[in-house]
Amino acid sequence: LTGGIKPYWTALALGSSQEHLVDLLGNKIGFSSLPGVRGEMDLFSKRKGSRGGILDGKILQDASFTQASMIDALKLKRPVVHIASHFSFRAGDDARSFLLLGDGTPFTLADMKKQKDMFGGVELLTLSACNTAAQQADANGREVDAFFELAQRLGAQSVLATLWPVADNSTPWLMREFYHLKINKKQNKAEALRNAQLALLNGSAKATRSAARSYASEVTIVGEEKGNASTGQQPSTRADRFVVAKNDAKPFVADPKRPFAHPFYWSPFVLIGNWR
């Protein structure tokens, strides 16, 4: 089929939507709830009552999304794996960089490295948490693996990841547009991502701010003087408030007809690996 679409594609969807406090190596890290995750999980169910599922799949959400259940489910090697949660990235420290699981426990990059071929057989791994493609050296110049890099080494053929914190209210809609274009319109992964981003930029997606509120929290984009802006120092989570330095950002005029046109909403998503 055109664009490499396979009629038997099924998915494994993993999501954490609840508020959690993680205690890792003596540090307590708080994570807000993510109502938008429920919208992403709806994409993988065509059952009656779901919000228009696009792919059939197994869903592990919140308490059922544990490290053991995730590893067991990955053994079935479904071609699409979608993970919607928080991700905490600590430069140069794979023991403190971790994916928040649905039961409130951390799955560190260091522990993932011990799972040989964990993402083997995965044709598309979508990581809609924040900073899953972020890279930064520590004080000694040592690079820690970004989540997407490790996922590729663990077998994923292609990874859709994020460069910085993403918005909980727009991400479900970008994901819906992406999978719709990929599965229903037979576009390849690169085309589907580009066109999904353009749909948010141009306001042509069926995403609206009022609809987003039905299961997601709003995000506030704040411009501050360079000395006060916290860009680069924000927690690595799906954000409800994002601060940019006024000197580094061009003036942006909000358009109610294009509620997600700001680059913050659509530009952090990147595709790595097999683009087909």
PDB file of N, CA, C and O in Angstrom, residues 187-254:
ATOM      1  N   GLN A 187      -0.369   8.540   4.019  1.00  0.00           N
ATOM      2  CA  GLN A 187       0.849   9.335   3.909  1.00  0.00           C
ATOM      3  C   GLN A 187       1.980   8.655   4.676  1.00  0.00           C
ATOM      4  O   GLN A 187       1.746   7.934   5.640  1.00  0.00           O
ATOM      5  N   ASN A 188       3.231   8.893   4.233  1.00  0.00           N
ATOM      6  CA  ASN A 188       4.336   8.340   5.009  1.00  0.00           C
ATOM      7  C   ASN A 188       4.493   9.154   6.297  1.00  0.00           C
ATOM      8  O   ASN A 188       3.860  10.193   6.485  1.00  0.00           O
ATOM      9  N   LYS A 189       5.333   8.674   7.201  1.00  0.00           N
ATOM     10  CA  LYS A 189       5.445   9.287   8.529  1.00  0.00           C
ATOM     11  C   LYS A 189       5.863  10.750   8.445  1.00  0.00           C
ATOM     12  O   LYS A 189       5.336  11.608   9.153  1.00  0.00           O
ATOM     13  N   ALA A 190       6.856  11.036   7.576  1.00  0.00           N
ATOM     14  CA  ALA A 190       7.352  12.406   7.463  1.00  0.00           C
ATOM     15  C   ALA A 190       6.274  13.336   6.923  1.00  0.00           C
ATOM     16  O   ALA A 190       6.095  14.451   7.430  1.00  0.00           O
ATOM     17  N   GLU A 191       5.543  12.906   5.903  1.00  0.00           N
ATOM     18  CA  GLU A 191       4.460  13.717   5.350  1.00  0.00           C
ATOM     19  C   GLU A 191       3.370  13.941   6.390  1.00  0.00           C
ATOM     20  O   GLU A 191       2.850  15.058   6.541  1.00  0.00           O
ATOM     21  N   ALA A 192       3.012  12.881   7.088  1.00  0.00           N
ATOM     22  CA  ALA A 192       1.935  12.974   8.069  1.00  0.00           C
ATOM     23  C   ALA A 192       2.288  13.940   9.190  1.00  0.00           C
ATOM     24  O   ALA A 192       1.455  14.749   9.622  1.00  0.00           O
ATOM     25  N   LEU A 193       3.537  13.897   9.674  1.00  0.00           N
ATOM     26  CA  LEU A 193       3.941  14.812  10.738  1.00  0.00           C
ATOM     27  C   LEU A 193       3.943  16.249  10.230  1.00  0.00           C
ATOM     28  O   LEU A 193       3.405  17.155  10.888  1.00  0.00           O
ATOM     29  N   ARG A 194       4.536  16.474   9.065  1.00  0.00           N
ATOM     30  CA  ARG A 194       4.588  17.833   8.516  1.00  0.00           C
ATOM     31  C   ARG A 194       3.181  18.398   8.328  1.00  0.00           C
ATOM     32  O   ARG A 194       2.902  19.538   8.702  1.00  0.00           O
ATOM     33  N   ASN A 195       2.290  17.617   7.768  1.00  0.00           N
ATOM     34  CA  ASN A 195       0.943  18.108   7.505  1.00  0.00           C
ATOM     35  C   ASN A 195       0.127  18.277   8.781  1.00  0.00           C
ATOM     36  O   ASN A 195      -0.743  19.151   8.856  1.00  0.00           O
ATOM     37  N   ALA A 196       0.398  17.452   9.780  1.00  0.00           N
ATOM     38  CA  ALA A 196      -0.266  17.636  11.072  1.00  0.00           C
ATOM     39  C   ALA A 196       0.198  18.938  11.723  1.00  0.00           C
ATOM     40  O   ALA A 196      -0.609  19.676  12.318  1.00  0.00           O
ATOM     41  N   GLN A 197       1.485  19.229  11.624  1.00  0.00           N
ATOM     42  CA  GLN A 197       2.001  20.484  12.164  1.00  0.00           C
ATOM     43  C   GLN A 197       1.402  21.683  11.427  1.00  0.00           C
ATOM     44  O   GLN A 197       1.023  22.678  12.033  1.00  0.00           O
ATOM     45  N   LEU A 198       1.315  21.576  10.091  1.00  0.00           N
ATOM     46  CA  LEU A 198       0.728  22.657   9.304  1.00  0.00           C
ATOM     47  C   LEU A 198      -0.744  22.864   9.647  1.00  0.00           C
ATOM     48  O   LEU A 198      -1.252  23.987   9.629  1.00  0.00           O
ATOM     49  N   ALA A 199      -1.434  21.769   9.963  1.00  0.00           N
ATOM     50  CA  ALA A 199      -2.848  21.873  10.315  1.00  0.00           C
ATOM     51  C   ALA A 199      -3.036  22.690  11.581  1.00  0.00           C
ATOM     52  O   ALA A 199      -3.988  23.480  11.695  1.00  0.00           O
ATOM     53  N   LEU A 200      -2.139  22.518  12.552  1.00  0.00           N
ATOM     54  CA  LEU A 200      -2.215  23.332  13.762  1.00  0.00           C
ATOM     55  C   LEU A 200      -1.796  24.773  13.474  1.00  0.00           C
ATOM     56  O   LEU A 200      -2.403  25.724  13.978  1.00  0.00           O
ATOM     57  N   LEU A 201      -0.756  24.940  12.659  1.00  0.00           N
ATOM     58  CA  LEU A 201      -0.275  26.272  12.316  1.00  0.00           C
ATOM     59  C   LEU A 201      -1.340  27.075  11.571  1.00  0.00           C
ATOM     60  O   LEU A 201      -1.585  28.245  11.869  1.00  0.00           O
ATOM     61  N   ASN A 202      -1.993  26.433  10.599  1.00  0.00           N
ATOM     62  CA  ASN A 202      -2.947  27.128   9.742  1.00  0.00           C
ATOM     63  C   ASN A 202      -4.367  27.136  10.285  1.00  0.00           C
ATOM     64  O   ASN A 202      -5.232  27.833   9.764  1.00  0.00           O
ATOM     65  N   GLY A 203      -4.624  26.349  11.311  1.00  0.00           N
ATOM     66  CA  GLY A 203      -5.958  26.289  11.872  1.00  0.00           C
ATOM     67  C   GLY A 203      -6.914  25.411  11.105  1.00  0.00           C
ATOM     68  O   GLY A 203      -8.128  25.474  11.290  1.00  0.00           O
ATOM     69  N   SER A 204      -6.371  24.559  10.214  1.00  0.00           N
ATOM     70  CA  SER A 204      -7.239  23.701   9.408  1.00  0.00           C
ATOM     71  C   SER A 204      -7.576  22.386  10.091  1.00  0.00           C
ATOM     72  O   SER A 204      -8.457  21.658   9.631  1.00  0.00           O
ATOM     73  N   ALA A 205      -6.887  22.080  11.184  1.00  0.00           N
ATOM     74  CA  ALA A 205      -7.212  20.865  11.921  1.00  0.00           C
ATOM     75  C   ALA A 205      -8.550  21.039  12.616  1.00  0.00           C
ATOM     76  O   ALA A 205      -9.016  22.154  12.843  1.00  0.00           O
ATOM     77  N   LYS A 206      -9.165  19.937  12.967  1.00  0.00           N
ATOM     78  CA  LYS A 206     -10.433  19.996  13.683  1.00  0.00           C
ATOM     79  C   LYS A 206     -10.220  20.318  15.155  1.00  0.00           C
ATOM     80  O   LYS A 206     -11.145  20.263  15.952  1.00  0.00           O
ATOM     81  N   ALA A 207      -9.001  20.642  15.498  1.00  0.00           N
ATOM     82  CA  ALA A 207      -8.682  21.009  16.877  1.00  0.00           C
ATOM     83  C   ALA A 207      -9.137  22.433  17.153  1.00  0.00           C
ATOM     84  O   ALA A 207      -8.835  23.344  16.412  1.00  0.00           O
ATOM     85  N   THR A 208      -9.850  22.614  18.227  1.00  0.00           N
ATOM     86  CA  THR A 208     -10.244  23.948  18.673  1.00  0.00           C
ATOM     87  C   THR A 208      -9.933  24.058  20.155  1.00  0.00           C
ATOM     88  O   THR A 208      -9.876  23.058  20.868  1.00  0.00           O
ATOM     89  N   ARG A 209      -9.750  25.258  20.597  1.00  0.00           N
ATOM     90  CA  ARG A 209      -9.398  25.440  22.013  1.00  0.00           C
ATOM     91  C   ARG A 209     -10.526  24.959  22.921  1.00  0.00           C
ATOM     92  O   ARG A 209     -10.296  24.363  23.960  1.00  0.00           O
ATOM     93  N   SER A 210     -11.778  25.205  22.520  1.00  0.00           N
ATOM     94  CA  SER A 210     -12.892  24.772  23.354  1.00  0.00           C
ATOM     95  C   SER A 210     -12.977  23.260  23.409  1.00  0.00           C
ATOM     96  O   SER A 210     -13.250  22.675  24.458  1.00  0.00           O
ATOM     97  N   ALA A 211     -12.724  22.593  22.280  1.00  0.00           N
ATOM     98  CA  ALA A 211     -12.757  21.131  22.274  1.00  0.00           C
ATOM     99  C   ALA A 211     -11.610  20.575  23.093  1.00  0.00           C
ATOM    100  O   ALA A 211     -11.746  19.579  23.801  1.00  0.00           O
ATOM    101  N   ALA A 212     -10.460  21.234  23.014  1.00  0.00           N
ATOM    102  CA  ALA A 212      -9.302  20.757  23.766  1.00  0.00           C
ATOM    103  C   ALA A 212      -9.567  20.785  25.261  1.00  0.00           C
ATOM    104  O   ALA A 212      -9.075  19.949  26.004  1.00  0.00           O
ATOM    105  N   ARG A 213     -10.340  21.774  25.705  1.00  0.00           N
ATOM    106  CA  ARG A 213     -10.620  21.892  27.134  1.00  0.00           C
ATOM    107  C   ARG A 213     -11.377  20.685  27.688  1.00  0.00           C
ATOM    108  O   ARG A 213     -11.371  20.442  28.880  1.00  0.00           O
ATOM    109  N   SER A 214     -12.026  19.937  26.807  1.00  0.00           N
ATOM    110  CA  SER A 214     -12.851  18.837  27.292  1.00  0.00           C
ATOM    111  C   SER A 214     -12.033  17.756  27.968  1.00  0.00           C
ATOM    112  O   SER A 214     -12.547  17.009  28.767  1.00  0.00           O
ATOM    113  N   TYR A 215     -10.731  17.665  27.638  1.00  0.00           N
ATOM    114  CA  TYR A 215      -9.937  16.683  28.353  1.00  0.00           C
ATOM    115  C   TYR A 215      -8.483  17.098  28.543  1.00  0.00           C
ATOM    116  O   TYR A 215      -7.616  16.271  28.756  1.00  0.00           O
ATOM    117  N   ALA A 216      -8.201  18.374  28.438  1.00  0.00           N
ATOM    118  CA  ALA A 216      -6.814  18.797  28.573  1.00  0.00           C
ATOM    119  C   ALA A 216      -6.714  20.145  29.263  1.00  0.00           C
ATOM    120  O   ALA A 216      -7.637  20.943  29.235  1.00  0.00           O
ATOM    121  N   SER A 217      -5.573  20.374  29.890  1.00  0.00           N
ATOM    122  CA  SER A 217      -5.333  21.625  30.582  1.00  0.00           C
ATOM    123  C   SER A 217      -4.771  22.665  29.615  1.00  0.00           C
ATOM    124  O   SER A 217      -4.088  22.333  28.652  1.00  0.00           O
ATOM    125  N   GLU A 218      -5.067  23.922  29.889  1.00  0.00           N
ATOM    126  CA  GLU A 218      -4.581  25.010  29.053  1.00  0.00           C
ATOM    127  C   GLU A 218      -3.100  25.267  29.328  1.00  0.00           C
ATOM    128  O   GLU A 218      -2.573  24.952  30.389  1.00  0.00           O
ATOM    129  N   VAL A 219      -2.436  25.880  28.344  1.00  0.00           N
ATOM    130  CA  VAL A 219      -1.052  26.294  28.535  1.00  0.00           C
ATOM    131  C   VAL A 219      -0.990  27.808  28.371  1.00  0.00           C
ATOM    132  O   VAL A 219      -1.690  28.388  27.544  1.00  0.00           O
ATOM    133  N   THR A 220      -0.189  28.447  29.192  1.00  0.00           N
ATOM    134  CA  THR A 220       0.010  29.884  29.112  1.00  0.00           C
ATOM    135  C   THR A 220       1.440  30.158  28.661  1.00  0.00           C
ATOM    136  O   THR A 220       2.394  29.659  29.263  1.00  0.00           O
ATOM    137  N   ILE A 221       1.581  30.932  27.586  1.00  0.00           N
ATOM    138  CA  ILE A 221       2.904  31.303  27.087  1.00  0.00           C
ATOM    139  C   ILE A 221       3.216  32.694  27.598  1.00  0.00           C
ATOM    140  O   ILE A 221       2.489  33.650  27.336  1.00  0.00           O
ATOM    141  N   VAL A 222       4.298  32.811  28.352  1.00  0.00           N
ATOM    142  CA  VAL A 222       4.633  34.047  29.043  1.00  0.00           C
ATOM    143  C   VAL A 222       5.949  34.591  28.501  1.00  0.00           C
ATOM    144  O   VAL A 222       6.945  33.864  28.401  1.00  0.00           O
ATOM    145  N   GLY A 223       5.957  35.870  28.138  1.00  0.00           N
ATOM    146  CA  GLY A 223       7.195  36.526  27.729  1.00  0.00           C
ATOM    147  C   GLY A 223       7.745  37.355  28.864  1.00  0.00           C
ATOM    148  O   GLY A 223       7.025  38.168  29.449  1.00  0.00           O
ATOM    149  N   GLU A 224       9.012  37.151  29.198  1.00  0.00           N
ATOM    150  CA  GLU A 224       9.633  37.914  30.279  1.00  0.00           C
ATOM    151  C   GLU A 224      10.971  38.456  29.808  1.00  0.00           C
ATOM    152  O   GLU A 224      11.508  38.024  28.788  1.00  0.00           O
ATOM    153  N   GLU A 225      11.489  39.417  30.558  1.00  0.00           N
ATOM    154  CA  GLU A 225      12.811  39.927  30.236  1.00  0.00           C
ATOM    155  C   GLU A 225      13.823  38.804  30.326  1.00  0.00           C
ATOM    156  O   GLU A 225      13.641  37.837  31.061  1.00  0.00           O
ATOM    157  N   LYS A 226      14.905  38.943  29.579  1.00  0.00           N
ATOM    158  CA  LYS A 226      15.862  37.846  29.471  1.00  0.00           C
ATOM    159  C   LYS A 226      16.373  37.398  30.827  1.00  0.00           C
ATOM    160  O   LYS A 226      16.574  36.212  31.072  1.00  0.00           O
ATOM    161  N   GLY A 227      16.564  38.336  31.727  1.00  0.00           N
ATOM    162  CA  GLY A 227      17.102  37.967  33.036  1.00  0.00           C
ATOM    163  C   GLY A 227      16.140  37.157  33.873  1.00  0.00           C
ATOM    164  O   GLY A 227      16.543  36.458  34.791  1.00  0.00           O
ATOM    165  N   ASN A 228      14.829  37.249  33.570  1.00  0.00           N
ATOM    166  CA  ASN A 228      13.835  36.553  34.373  1.00  0.00           C
ATOM    167  C   ASN A 228      13.303  35.289  33.732  1.00  0.00           C
ATOM    168  O   ASN A 228      12.675  34.475  34.394  1.00  0.00           O
ATOM    169  N   ALA A 229      13.512  35.136  32.435  1.00  0.00           N
ATOM    170  CA  ALA A 229      12.944  33.990  31.733  1.00  0.00           C
ATOM    171  C   ALA A 229      13.571  32.708  32.224  1.00  0.00           C
ATOM    172  O   ALA A 229      14.757  32.651  32.540  1.00  0.00           O
ATOM    173  N   SER A 230      12.756  31.677  32.295  1.00  0.00           N
ATOM    174  CA  SER A 230      13.236  30.401  32.847  1.00  0.00           C
ATOM    175  C   SER A 230      13.458  29.358  31.775  1.00  0.00           C
ATOM    176  O   SER A 230      13.571  28.190  32.076  1.00  0.00           O
ATOM    177  N   THR A 231      13.537  29.774  30.495  1.00  0.00           N
ATOM    178  CA  THR A 231      13.785  28.821  29.427  1.00  0.00           C
ATOM    179  C   THR A 231      15.075  28.059  29.713  1.00  0.00           C
ATOM    180  O   THR A 231      16.109  28.633  30.010  1.00  0.00           O
ATOM    181  N   GLY A 232      15.021  26.761  29.597  1.00  0.00           N
ATOM    182  CA  GLY A 232      16.187  25.931  29.874  1.00  0.00           C
ATOM    183  C   GLY A 232      16.238  25.458  31.311  1.00  0.00           C
ATOM    184  O   GLY A 232      16.985  24.554  31.629  1.00  0.00           O
ATOM    185  N   GLN A 233      15.457  26.073  32.187  1.00  0.00           N
ATOM    186  CA  GLN A 233      15.471  25.684  33.594  1.00  0.00           C
ATOM    187  C   GLN A 233      14.131  25.101  34.038  1.00  0.00           C
ATOM    188  O   GLN A 233      13.928  24.848  35.211  1.00  0.00           O
ATOM    189  N   GLN A 234      13.202  24.904  33.080  1.00  0.00           N
ATOM    190  CA  GLN A 234      11.885  24.391  33.440  1.00  0.00           C
ATOM    191  C   GLN A 234      11.928  22.889  33.643  1.00  0.00           C
ATOM    192  O   GLN A 234      12.771  22.197  33.079  1.00  0.00           O
ATOM    193  N   PRO A 235      11.066  22.355  34.458  1.00  0.00           N
ATOM    194  CA  PRO A 235      11.017  20.905  34.620  1.00  0.00           C
ATOM    195  C   PRO A 235      10.645  20.242  33.304  1.00  0.00           C
ATOM    196  O   PRO A 235       9.907  20.799  32.500  1.00  0.00           O
ATOM    197  N   SER A 236      11.181  19.037  33.071  1.00  0.00           N
ATOM    198  CA  SER A 236      10.973  18.335  31.809  1.00  0.00           C
ATOM    199  C   SER A 236       9.625  17.640  31.800  1.00  0.00           C
ATOM    200  O   SER A 236       9.529  16.415  31.847  1.00  0.00           O
ATOM    201  N   THR A 237       8.567  18.401  31.783  1.00  0.00           N
ATOM    202  CA  THR A 237       7.230  17.840  31.823  1.00  0.00           C
ATOM    203  C   THR A 237       6.371  18.446  30.736  1.00  0.00           C
ATOM    204  O   THR A 237       6.706  19.474  30.169  1.00  0.00           O
ATOM    205  N   ARG A 238       5.240  17.790  30.446  1.00  0.00           N
ATOM    206  CA  ARG A 238       4.256  18.441  29.594  1.00  0.00           C
ATOM    207  C   ARG A 238       3.781  19.667  30.351  1.00  0.00           C
ATOM    208  O   ARG A 238       3.356  19.590  31.498  1.00  0.00           O
ATOM    209  N   ALA A 239       3.877  20.829  29.729  1.00  0.00           N
ATOM    210  CA  ALA A 239       3.784  22.090  30.456  1.00  0.00           C
ATOM    211  C   ALA A 239       2.386  22.685  30.466  1.00  0.00           C
ATOM    212  O   ALA A 239       1.617  22.498  29.544  1.00  0.00           O
ATOM    213  N   ASP A 240       2.059  23.430  31.527  1.00  0.00           N
ATOM    214  CA  ASP A 240       0.871  24.269  31.516  1.00  0.00           C
ATOM    215  C   ASP A 240       1.268  25.750  31.529  1.00  0.00           C
ATOM    216  O   ASP A 240       0.434  26.629  31.415  1.00  0.00           O
ATOM    217  N   ARG A 241       2.564  26.019  31.656  1.00  0.00           N
ATOM    218  CA  ARG A 241       3.085  27.379  31.586  1.00  0.00           C
ATOM    219  C   ARG A 241       4.464  27.329  30.967  1.00  0.00           C
ATOM    220  O   ARG A 241       5.312  26.552  31.391  1.00  0.00           O
ATOM    221  N   PHE A 242       4.689  28.132  29.939  1.00  0.00           N
ATOM    222  CA  PHE A 242       5.971  28.112  29.243  1.00  0.00           C
ATOM    223  C   PHE A 242       6.497  29.537  29.152  1.00  0.00           C
ATOM    224  O   PHE A 242       5.795  30.447  28.695  1.00  0.00           O
ATOM    225  N   VAL A 243       7.713  29.744  29.606  1.00  0.00           N
ATOM    226  CA  VAL A 243       8.301  31.078  29.661  1.00  0.00           C
ATOM    227  C   VAL A 243       9.347  31.225  28.568  1.00  0.00           C
ATOM    228  O   VAL A 243      10.212  30.364  28.404  1.00  0.00           O
ATOM    229  N   VAL A 244       9.254  32.308  27.803  1.00  0.00           N
ATOM    230  CA  VAL A 244      10.257  32.606  26.780  1.00  0.00           C
ATOM    231  C   VAL A 244      10.834  33.989  27.055  1.00  0.00           C
ATOM    232  O   VAL A 244      10.163  34.868  27.607  1.00  0.00           O
ATOM    233  N   ALA A 245      12.081  34.173  26.677  1.00  0.00           N
ATOM    234  CA  ALA A 245      12.717  35.479  26.838  1.00  0.00           C
ATOM    235  C   ALA A 245      12.251  36.416  25.730  1.00  0.00           C
ATOM    236  O   ALA A 245      12.281  36.056  24.551  1.00  0.00           O
ATOM    237  N   LYS A 246      11.796  37.613  26.085  1.00  0.00           N
ATOM    238  CA  LYS A 246      11.295  38.546  25.087  1.00  0.00           C
ATOM    239  C   LYS A 246      12.340  38.859  24.023  1.00  0.00           C
ATOM    240  O   LYS A 246      12.026  39.024  22.850  1.00  0.00           O
ATOM    241  N   ASN A 247      13.591  38.941  24.424  1.00  0.00           N
ATOM    242  CA  ASN A 247      14.651  39.271  23.477  1.00  0.00           C
ATOM    243  C   ASN A 247      14.920  38.151  22.481  1.00  0.00           C
ATOM    244  O   ASN A 247      15.525  38.370  21.440  1.00  0.00           O
ATOM    245  N   ASP A 248      14.489  36.922  22.814  1.00  0.00           N
ATOM    246  CA  ASP A 248      14.761  35.775  21.956  1.00  0.00           C
ATOM    247  C   ASP A 248      13.561  35.372  21.106  1.00  0.00           C
ATOM    248  O   ASP A 248      13.669  34.466  20.279  1.00  0.00           O
ATOM    249  N   ALA A 249      12.429  35.993  21.317  1.00  0.00           N
ATOM    250  CA  ALA A 249      11.218  35.584  20.617  1.00  0.00           C
ATOM    251  C   ALA A 249      10.585  36.767  19.902  1.00  0.00           C
ATOM    252  O   ALA A 249      10.462  37.856  20.472  1.00  0.00           O
ATOM    253  N   LYS A 250      10.194  36.554  18.660  1.00  0.00           N
ATOM    254  CA  LYS A 250       9.503  37.597  17.915  1.00  0.00           C
ATOM    255  C   LYS A 250       8.105  37.797  18.508  1.00  0.00           C
ATOM    256  O   LYS A 250       7.502  36.861  19.016  1.00  0.00           O
ATOM    257  N   PRO A 251       7.581  39.015  18.417  1.00  0.00           N
ATOM    258  CA  PRO A 251       6.216  39.254  18.919  1.00  0.00           C
ATOM    259  C   PRO A 251       5.219  38.333  18.225  1.00  0.00           C
ATOM    260  O   PRO A 251       5.308  38.095  17.022  1.00  0.00           O
ATOM    261  N   PHE A 252       4.305  37.790  18.983  1.00  0.00           N
ATOM    262  CA  PHE A 252       3.313  36.875  18.429  1.00  0.00           C
ATOM    263  C   PHE A 252       1.920  37.391  18.766  1.00  0.00           C
ATOM    264  O   PHE A 252       1.626  37.695  19.917  1.00  0.00           O
ATOM    265  N   VAL A 253       1.092  37.487  17.743  1.00  0.00           N
ATOM    266  CA  VAL A 253      -0.280  37.947  17.926  1.00  0.00           C
ATOM    267  C   VAL A 253      -1.213  36.748  17.832  1.00  0.00           C
ATOM    268  O   VAL A 253      -1.268  36.071  16.806  1.00  0.00           O
ATOM    269  N   ALA A 254      -1.912  36.451  18.907  1.00  0.00           N
ATOM    270  CA  ALA A 254      -2.805  35.295  18.937  1.00  0.00           C
ATOM    271  C   ALA A 254      -3.990  35.508  17.997  1.00  0.00           C
ATOM    272  O   ALA A 254      -4.515  36.613  17.870  1.00  0.00           O
TER     273      ALA A 254
END
